[in-house]
PDB file of C-alpha atoms in Angstrom:
ATOM      1  CA  MET A 163       4.982  60.969 -26.302  1.00 45.00           C
ATOM      2  CA  ARG A 164       8.072  58.971 -25.317  1.00 48.00           C
ATOM      3  CA  LEU A 165       8.269  56.296 -22.635  1.00 44.00           C
ATOM      4  CA  THR A 166      10.440  56.941 -19.592  1.00 40.00           C
ATOM      5  CA  ILE A 167      12.880  54.073 -19.125  1.00 38.00           C
ATOM      6  CA  GLN A 168      12.844  52.478 -15.660  1.00 38.00           C
ATOM      7  CA  ARG A 169      16.012  51.011 -14.185  1.00 37.00           C
ATOM      8  CA  GLY A 170      17.280  49.364 -10.930  1.00 35.00           C
ATOM      9  CA  PRO A 171      20.215  47.838  -8.826  1.00 34.00           C
ATOM     10  CA  ILE A 172      23.584  46.503 -10.029  1.00 31.00           C
ATOM     11  CA  HIS A 173      25.239  43.293  -8.788  1.00 35.00           C
ATOM     12  CA  HIS A 174      28.916  42.368  -8.877  1.00 37.00           C
ATOM     13  CA  LEU A 175      30.297  39.385 -10.778  1.00 45.00           C
ATOM     14  CA  HIS A 176      31.940  36.393  -9.154  1.00 63.00           C
ATOM     15  CA  PRO A 177      35.675  36.439 -10.122  1.00 74.00           C
ATOM     16  CA  ARG A 178      35.500  33.064 -11.887  1.00 78.00           C
ATOM     17  CA  LEU A 179      32.467  34.084 -13.892  1.00 81.00           C
ATOM     18  CA  ARG A 180      34.028  37.425 -14.787  1.00 84.00           C
ATOM     19  CA  LYS A 181      37.112  35.635 -16.101  1.00 87.00           C
ATOM     20  CA  LEU A 182      34.957  33.378 -18.290  1.00 87.00           C
ATOM     21  CA  GLU A 183      33.010  36.358 -19.601  1.00 90.00           C
ATOM     22  CA  ASP A 184      36.156  38.336 -20.393  1.00 91.00           C
ATOM     23  CA  ALA A 185      37.520  35.405 -22.389  1.00 90.00           C
ATOM     24  CA  ALA A 186      34.240  35.023 -24.331  1.00 92.00           C
ATOM     25  CA  LYS A 187      33.759  38.696 -25.262  1.00 94.00           C
ATOM     26  CA  GLY A 188      33.472  39.170 -29.012  1.00 94.00           C
ATOM     27  CA  LYS A 189      33.634  35.406 -29.571  1.00 93.00           C
ATOM     28  CA  LYS A 190      30.785  33.401 -28.081  1.00 93.00           C
ATOM     29  CA  ASN A 191      27.770  33.671 -25.831  1.00 96.00           C
ATOM     30  CA  ILE A 192      27.790  31.643 -22.625  1.00 93.00           C
ATOM     31  CA  VAL A 193      25.075  29.255 -21.478  1.00 94.00           C
ATOM     32  CA  PHE A 194      25.464  29.122 -17.715  1.00 92.00           C
ATOM     33  CA  ALA A 195      23.827  26.371 -15.687  1.00 91.00           C
ATOM     34  CA  TYR A 196      23.743  25.734 -11.974  1.00 90.00           C
ATOM     35  CA  VAL A 197      22.765  22.203 -10.953  1.00 90.00           C
ATOM     36  CA  HIS A 198      22.466  20.852  -7.437  1.00 88.00           C
ATOM     37  CA  ALA A 199      24.652  17.868  -8.275  1.00 89.00           C
ATOM     38  CA  ILE A 200      26.332  16.129 -11.190  1.00 89.00           C
ATOM     39  CA  GLY A 201      24.214  13.290 -12.583  1.00 92.00           C
ATOM     40  CA  THR A 202      20.838  14.840 -11.782  1.00 93.00           C
ATOM     41  CA  PRO A 203      18.184  15.014 -14.523  1.00 95.00           C
ATOM     42  CA  GLU A 204      18.790  18.783 -14.814  1.00 94.00           C
ATOM     43  CA  HIS A 205      22.495  18.172 -15.359  1.00 92.00           C
ATOM     44  CA  ARG A 206      21.678  15.644 -18.063  1.00 94.00           C
ATOM     45  CA  TYR A 207      19.314  18.090 -19.816  1.00 95.00           C
ATOM     46  CA  VAL A 208      22.029  20.735 -19.957  1.00 93.00           C
ATOM     47  CA  MET A 209      24.636  18.285 -21.250  1.00 93.00           C
ATOM     48  CA  GLU A 210      22.235  17.148 -23.966  1.00 94.00           C
ATOM     49  CA  ALA A 211      21.831  20.783 -25.038  1.00 94.00           C
ATOM     50  CA  ALA A 212      25.604  21.253 -24.959  1.00 92.00           C
ATOM     51  CA  PHE A 213      25.984  18.329 -27.340  1.00 92.00           C
ATOM     52  CA  VAL A 214      23.604  20.015 -29.806  1.00 92.00           C
ATOM     53  CA  HIS A 215      24.595  23.668 -29.346  1.00 92.00           C
ATOM     54  CA  GLY A 216      28.191  23.384 -28.130  1.00 88.00           C
ATOM     55  CA  SER A 217      29.660  24.619 -31.399  1.00 90.00           C
ATOM     56  CA  THR A 218      27.574  27.795 -31.173  1.00 92.00           C
ATOM     57  CA  HIS A 219      27.679  28.629 -27.458  1.00 93.00           C
ATOM     58  CA  GLN A 220      30.099  28.052 -24.614  1.00 91.00           C
ATOM     59  CA  PHE A 221      28.472  25.934 -21.916  1.00 93.00           C
ATOM     60  CA  VAL A 222      29.424  26.389 -18.277  1.00 90.00           C
ATOM     61  CA  VAL A 223      27.985  24.089 -15.602  1.00 90.00           C
ATOM     62  CA  THR A 224      28.597  24.515 -11.882  1.00 87.00           C
ATOM     63  CA  THR A 225      27.421  23.046  -8.596  1.00 87.00           C
ATOM     64  CA  GLU A 226      28.935  25.919  -6.593  1.00 85.00           C
ATOM     65  CA  THR A 227      26.264  27.882  -4.755  1.00 83.00           C
ATOM     66  CA  ASN A 228      28.427  30.988  -4.453  1.00 79.00           C
ATOM     67  CA  VAL A 229      28.469  31.277  -8.242  1.00 80.00           C
ATOM     68  CA  LEU A 230      24.688  30.816  -8.390  1.00 79.00           C
ATOM     69  CA  LYS A 231      24.280  33.686  -5.915  1.00 76.00           C
ATOM     70  CA  ASN A 232      25.952  35.926  -8.487  1.00 76.00           C
ATOM     71  CA  ILE A 233      23.311  35.029 -11.074  1.00 78.00           C
ATOM     72  CA  SER A 234      20.160  34.683  -8.989  1.00 78.00           C
ATOM     73  CA  ALA A 235      18.847  36.049  -5.691  1.00 76.00           C
ATOM     74  CA  GLU A 236      17.139  32.732  -4.932  1.00 77.00           C
ATOM     75  CA  ASP A 237      18.168  30.620  -1.968  1.00 75.00           C
ATOM     76  CA  PRO A 238      20.538  27.903  -3.345  1.00 71.00           C
ATOM     77  CA  SER A 239      19.234  25.413  -0.777  1.00 74.00           C
ATOM     78  CA  ILE A 240      15.826  25.332  -2.508  1.00 79.00           C
ATOM     79  CA  VAL A 241      16.958  25.754  -6.131  1.00 81.00           C
ATOM     80  CA  PRO A 242      17.551  22.418  -7.921  1.00 86.00           C
ATOM     81  CA  ALA A 243      18.836  24.129 -11.076  1.00 91.00           C
ATOM     82  CA  ARG A 244      19.059  27.513 -12.806  1.00 91.00           C
ATOM     83  CA  LEU A 245      19.823  28.440 -16.405  1.00 95.00           C
ATOM     84  CA  ALA A 246      21.124  31.745 -17.731  1.00 94.00           C
ATOM     85  CA  PHE A 247      22.260  33.089 -21.089  1.00 96.00           C
ATOM     86  CA  ILE A 248      25.224  35.477 -20.956  1.00 95.00           C
ATOM     87  CA  HIS A 249      25.436  37.720 -24.020  1.00 96.00           C
ATOM     88  CA  CYS A 250      29.162  38.165 -24.699  1.00 96.00           C
ATOM     89  CA  LYS A 251      29.488  37.667 -28.453  1.00 95.00           C
ATOM     90  CA  SER A 252      28.340  41.185 -29.337  1.00 93.00           C
ATOM     91  CA  VAL A 253      30.539  42.823 -26.692  1.00 94.00           C
ATOM     92  CA  THR A 254      33.395  44.749 -28.284  1.00 88.00           C
ATOM     93  CA  GLY A 255      34.935  46.713 -25.412  1.00 87.00           C
ATOM     94  CA  VAL A 256      37.109  45.164 -22.704  1.00 85.00           C
ATOM     95  CA  SER A 257      35.329  47.160 -19.995  1.00 87.00           C
ATOM     96  CA  GLN A 258      31.857  46.533 -21.442  1.00 91.00           C
ATOM     97  CA  LYS A 259      29.710  44.096 -19.455  1.00 91.00           C
ATOM     98  CA  CYS A 260      28.021  41.023 -20.885  1.00 93.00           C
ATOM     99  CA  ARG A 261      24.261  41.147 -20.388  1.00 94.00           C
ATOM    100  CA  ARG A 262      22.601  38.209 -18.671  1.00 93.00           C
ATOM    101  CA  THR A 263      19.157  36.682 -19.151  1.00 95.00           C
ATOM    102  CA  LEU A 264      17.732  34.184 -16.664  1.00 93.00           C
ATOM    103  CA  SER A 265      15.352  31.436 -17.689  1.00 94.00           C
ATOM    104  CA  ASP A 266      12.203  31.473 -15.561  1.00 89.00           C
ATOM    105  CA  GLN A 267      11.268  27.877 -16.402  1.00 92.00           C
ATOM    106  CA  PRO A 268      12.166  24.633 -14.601  1.00 92.00           C
ATOM    107  CA  LEU A 269      14.944  22.808 -16.435  1.00 94.00           C
ATOM    108  CA  THR A 270      13.719  20.152 -18.846  1.00 95.00           C
ATOM    109  CA  THR A 271      14.932  19.078 -22.267  1.00 95.00           C
ATOM    110  CA  ILE A 272      12.172  21.106 -23.908  1.00 96.00           C
ATOM    111  CA  SER A 273      12.593  24.223 -21.758  1.00 96.00           C
ATOM    112  CA  VAL A 274      16.356  24.381 -22.347  1.00 96.00           C
ATOM    113  CA  HIS A 275      16.012  24.163 -26.140  1.00 95.00           C
ATOM    114  CA  ARG A 276      13.097  26.613 -26.096  1.00 96.00           C
ATOM    115  CA  PHE A 277      15.145  29.096 -24.064  1.00 97.00           C
ATOM    116  CA  LEU A 278      18.115  28.868 -26.419  1.00 97.00           C
ATOM    117  CA  LYS A 279      15.836  29.319 -29.415  1.00 96.00           C
ATOM    118  CA  LEU A 280      14.420  32.511 -27.897  1.00 97.00           C
ATOM    119  CA  MET A 281      17.920  33.793 -27.136  1.00 97.00           C
ATOM    120  CA  GLY A 282      18.871  33.346 -30.786  1.00 95.00           C
ATOM    121  CA  LEU A 283      16.058  35.522 -32.153  1.00 96.00           C
ATOM    122  CA  PRO A 284      16.549  39.170 -33.230  1.00 96.00           C
ATOM    123  CA  LEU A 285      16.289  41.529 -30.278  1.00 96.00           C
ATOM    124  CA  VAL A 286      13.838  43.845 -32.085  1.00 97.00           C
ATOM    125  CA  VAL A 287      12.096  43.419 -35.429  1.00 96.00           C
ATOM    126  CA  GLN A 288      10.835  46.167 -37.719  1.00 94.00           C
ATOM    127  CA  SER A 289       7.326  45.489 -38.941  1.00 92.00           C
ATOM    128  CA  LEU A 290       5.149  46.864 -41.725  1.00 91.00           C
ATOM    129  CA  GLU A 291       2.293  44.450 -41.002  1.00 91.00           C
ATOM    130  CA  ASP A 292      -0.968  45.143 -39.298  1.00 91.00           C
ATOM    131  CA  PRO A 293      -0.515  43.796 -35.747  1.00 92.00           C
ATOM    132  CA  GLU A 294      -3.698  41.752 -36.233  1.00 91.00           C
ATOM    133  CA  GLU A 295      -1.977  39.840 -39.070  1.00 91.00           C
ATOM    134  CA  PHE A 296       1.500  39.743 -37.524  1.00 93.00           C
ATOM    135  CA  SER A 297       3.085  36.362 -36.788  1.00 93.00           C
ATOM    136  CA  SER A 298       6.313  35.576 -34.945  1.00 95.00           C
ATOM    137  CA  VAL A 299       8.204  32.788 -33.217  1.00 96.00           C
ATOM    138  CA  HIS A 300       7.305  34.376 -29.889  1.00 97.00           C
ATOM    139  CA  LEU A 301       3.590  34.109 -30.639  1.00 96.00           C
ATOM    140  CA  GLN A 302       4.056  30.533 -31.861  1.00 95.00           C
ATOM    141  CA  LEU A 303       5.745  29.673 -28.566  1.00 95.00           C
ATOM    142  CA  GLY A 304       2.874  31.141 -26.576  1.00 95.00           C
ATOM    143  CA  LEU A 305       4.472  34.497 -25.742  1.00 96.00           C
ATOM    144  CA  PRO A 306       3.030  37.985 -26.372  1.00 96.00           C
ATOM    145  CA  GLU A 307       4.325  40.504 -28.891  1.00 97.00           C
ATOM    146  CA  ILE A 308       4.817  44.165 -27.964  1.00 97.00           C
ATOM    147  CA  PHE A 309       4.577  46.800 -30.710  1.00 96.00           C
ATOM    148  CA  ILE A 310       6.144  50.230 -30.314  1.00 95.00           C
ATOM    149  CA  LEU A 311       4.042  52.437 -32.597  1.00 94.00           C
ATOM    150  CA  SER A 312       6.479  54.879 -34.131  1.00 91.00           C
ATOM    151  CA  GLN A 313       6.467  57.771 -36.566  1.00 86.00           C
ATOM    152  CA  GLN A 314       9.099  59.100 -38.951  1.00 85.00           C
ATOM    153  CA  ASP A 315      10.515  61.971 -36.889  1.00 87.00           C
ATOM    154  CA  THR A 316      10.906  59.838 -33.746  1.00 87.00           C
ATOM    155  CA  TYR A 317      11.858  56.515 -35.307  1.00 90.00           C
ATOM    156  CA  GLU A 318      15.482  56.454 -34.118  1.00 91.00           C
ATOM    157  CA  ALA A 319      14.536  57.275 -30.526  1.00 91.00           C
ATOM    158  CA  ASP A 320      11.729  54.713 -30.614  1.00 93.00           C
ATOM    159  CA  MET A 321      14.152  52.022 -31.805  1.00 94.00           C
ATOM    160  CA  GLU A 322      16.431  52.766 -28.860  1.00 93.00           C
ATOM    161  CA  THR A 323      13.503  52.530 -26.463  1.00 92.00           C
ATOM    162  CA  ALA A 324      12.335  49.294 -28.122  1.00 95.00           C
ATOM    163  CA  GLU A 325      15.783  47.769 -27.610  1.00 95.00           C
ATOM    164  CA  ASP A 326      15.725  48.702 -23.932  1.00 94.00           C
ATOM    165  CA  VAL A 327      12.295  47.120 -23.529  1.00 95.00           C
ATOM    166  CA  ALA A 328      13.363  44.047 -25.496  1.00 96.00           C
ATOM    167  CA  TRP A 329      16.344  43.399 -23.242  1.00 95.00           C
ATOM    168  CA  GLN A 330      14.105  43.514 -20.197  1.00 93.00           C
ATOM    169  CA  LEU A 331      11.516  41.227 -21.804  1.00 95.00           C
ATOM    170  CA  LEU A 332      13.997  38.830 -23.399  1.00 96.00           C
ATOM    171  CA  GLY A 333      12.578  35.323 -23.216  1.00 95.00           C
ATOM    172  CA  LYS A 334       9.191  36.616 -22.047  1.00 95.00           C
ATOM    173  CA  ALA A 335       7.863  38.576 -25.065  1.00 96.00           C
ATOM    174  CA  GLY A 336       8.782  39.714 -28.534  1.00 97.00           C
ATOM    175  CA  VAL A 337       9.243  43.392 -29.409  1.00 97.00           C
ATOM    176  CA  ALA A 338       8.548  45.017 -32.778  1.00 97.00           C
ATOM    177  CA  VAL A 339       8.672  48.605 -33.997  1.00 96.00           C
ATOM    178  CA  LEU A 340       5.827  49.542 -36.316  1.00 94.00           C
ATOM    179  CA  SER A 341       6.326  52.649 -38.462  1.00 90.00           C
ATOM    180  CA  ARG A 342       2.995  54.333 -39.056  1.00 86.00           C
ATOM    181  CA  GLU A 343       4.037  56.077 -42.296  1.00 84.00           C
ATOM    182  CA  ARG A 344       5.839  53.144 -43.916  1.00 83.00           C
ATOM    183  CA  SER A 345       3.241  50.535 -42.989  1.00 83.00           C
ATOM    184  CA  GLN A 346       0.119  52.585 -43.691  1.00 78.00           C
ATOM    185  CA  VAL A 347      -1.527  50.808 -40.747  1.00 83.00           C
ATOM    186  CA  LYS A 348      -4.397  52.932 -39.497  1.00 84.00           C
ATOM    187  CA  VAL A 349      -3.806  53.368 -35.779  1.00 85.00           C
ATOM    188  CA  PRO A 350      -5.170  56.396 -33.892  1.00 85.00           C
ATOM    189  CA  ALA A 351      -2.378  58.848 -33.092  1.00 85.00           C
ATOM    190  CA  ALA A 352      -3.204  58.753 -29.381  1.00 89.00           C
ATOM    191  CA  TYR A 353      -1.770  55.224 -29.038  1.00 92.00           C
ATOM    192  CA  ASN A 354       1.955  54.482 -28.776  1.00 93.00           C
ATOM    193  CA  VAL A 355       1.979  50.790 -27.791  1.00 95.00           C
ATOM    194  CA  ALA A 356       0.098  47.689 -28.910  1.00 95.00           C
ATOM    195  CA  VAL A 357       0.045  44.203 -27.390  1.00 95.00           C
ATOM    196  CA  LYS A 358      -0.797  41.023 -29.243  1.00 95.00           C
ATOM    197  CA  ARG A 359      -1.405  37.894 -27.161  1.00 94.00           C
ATOM    198  CA  PRO A 360      -0.772  34.368 -28.511  1.00 93.00           C
ATOM    199  CA  ASP A 361      -4.441  33.472 -28.068  1.00 88.00           C
ATOM    200  CA  GLU A 362      -5.886  33.828 -31.571  1.00 79.00           C
ATOM    201  CA  SER A 363      -9.254  34.825 -30.172  1.00 79.00           C
ATOM    202  CA  SER A 364      -7.708  37.765 -28.318  1.00 84.00           C
ATOM    203  CA  ALA A 365      -7.818  41.093 -30.149  1.00 89.00           C
ATOM    204  CA  VAL A 366      -4.771  43.359 -30.327  1.00 93.00           C
ATOM    205  CA  LYS A 367      -4.882  45.857 -27.496  1.00 94.00           C
ATOM    206  CA  TYR A 368      -3.833  49.472 -28.239  1.00 94.00           C
ATOM    207  CA  LEU A 369      -2.573  51.589 -25.352  1.00 94.00           C
ATOM    208  CA  THR A 370      -1.258  55.000 -24.412  1.00 93.00           C
ATOM    209  CA  LEU A 371       1.643  54.515 -21.994  1.00 92.00           C
ATOM    210  CA  GLU A 372       4.141  56.881 -20.430  1.00 90.00           C
ATOM    211  CA  THR A 373       6.928  54.651 -19.082  1.00 91.00           C
ATOM    212  CA  THR A 374       8.571  51.404 -20.111  1.00 90.00           C
ATOM    213  CA  GLN A 375       7.752  50.011 -16.666  1.00 91.00           C
ATOM    214  CA  GLN A 376       4.099  50.071 -17.706  1.00 92.00           C
ATOM    215  CA  ILE A 377       4.983  47.702 -20.553  1.00 91.00           C
ATOM    216  CA  LEU A 378       6.821  45.388 -18.154  1.00 91.00           C
ATOM    217  CA  ASP A 379       3.796  45.452 -15.873  1.00 91.00           C
ATOM    218  CA  LEU A 380       1.658  44.241 -18.784  1.00 89.00           C
ATOM    219  CA  ILE A 381       3.907  41.197 -19.088  1.00 88.00           C
ATOM    220  CA  HIS A 382       4.098  40.863 -15.288  1.00 75.00           C
ATOM    221  CA  VAL A 383       7.851  41.363 -14.960  1.00 61.00           C
ATOM    222  CA  PRO A 384       8.576  42.503 -11.398  1.00 56.00           C
ATOM    223  CA  LYS A 385      11.509  44.871 -10.891  1.00 55.00           C
ATOM    224  CA  GLU A 386      13.578  42.247  -9.058  1.00 52.00           C
ATOM    225  CA  GLU A 387      13.543  40.074 -12.200  1.00 53.00           C
ATOM    226  CA  GLN A 388      14.655  42.804 -14.577  1.00 51.00           C
ATOM    227  CA  PRO A 389      18.157  42.397 -16.083  1.00 53.00           C
ATOM    228  CA  GLU A 390      20.770  44.246 -14.104  1.00 49.00           C
ATOM    229  CA  ASP A 391      22.048  45.905 -17.289  1.00 50.00           C
ATOM    230  CA  ALA A 392      18.756  47.747 -17.426  1.00 43.00           C
ATOM    231  CA  LEU A 393      19.267  48.653 -13.802  1.00 37.00           C
ATOM    232  CA  ALA A 394      21.175  51.889 -13.445  1.00 37.00           C
ATOM    233  CA  ASP A 395      20.205  55.479 -12.833  1.00 35.00           C
ATOM    234  CA  PRO A 396      16.728  56.413 -14.095  1.00 35.00           C
ATOM    235  CA  GLY A 397      16.768  57.793 -17.617  1.00 37.00           C
ATOM    236  CA  ASN A 398      14.530  60.212 -19.461  1.00 36.00           C
ATOM    237  CA  CYS A 399      14.195  58.353 -22.749  1.00 46.00           C
ATOM    238  CA  ILE A 400      10.542  58.570 -23.720  1.00 48.00           C
ATOM    239  CA  LEU A 401       8.773  56.996 -26.665  1.00 52.00           C
ATOM    240  CA  ALA A 402       7.698  59.646 -29.135  1.00 54.00           C
ATOM    241  CA  GLY A 403       5.436  57.441 -31.213  1.00 54.00           C
ATOM    242  CA  ARG A 404       2.352  59.417 -30.237  1.00 53.00           C
ATOM    243  CA  ALA A 405       1.455  62.603 -32.030  1.00 47.00           C
TER     244      ALA A 405
END
């Protein structure tokens, strides 16, 4: 049984930000930061990260609230700072949009570097390990790992669904595709999703789900926080990892 992909609204880019994205396509990803004012601690944290990661990413810092409104729905008058990662390096087409991922953490030196580390990880990993024994950077950083339990005849479709889920959970959870046949992991055919929490005392939870929104609900990702690139017309892609 495949998971129906849930989607939502689309926002328009600020002209300045669109110009920056167009110039970065196929070259670099953009680390976008809004700070209330130059010289604030949040501004300093971002500049420290730019010193370390500036050769890898393009850093853009603004104090303009109208640009922030294009990234976040929050009221600029109560937001001291906001950080976003704009995925432009993998974009090949001129008309193709760069995806954006917002950090949900207050800006500190640690949170900025943690966010950039998460953004640099593979979108989806293929696993042959028993989920009980599986280890990942996400788990080490205190984030859950989602397993899409696949089978040979639906593997390609399951990978596509896993990528969709991974984009929506980027920075909040890891996503892995587990092939039943290749891994020889004994999981009842009725289950198509597994969740491993970072707490070592917590057992892996096996589930039978119908839509990708149910996975997002497990990680407590409300629809208003989902990436706008996952927000279009509802699709009918369903995970077929269940016999």
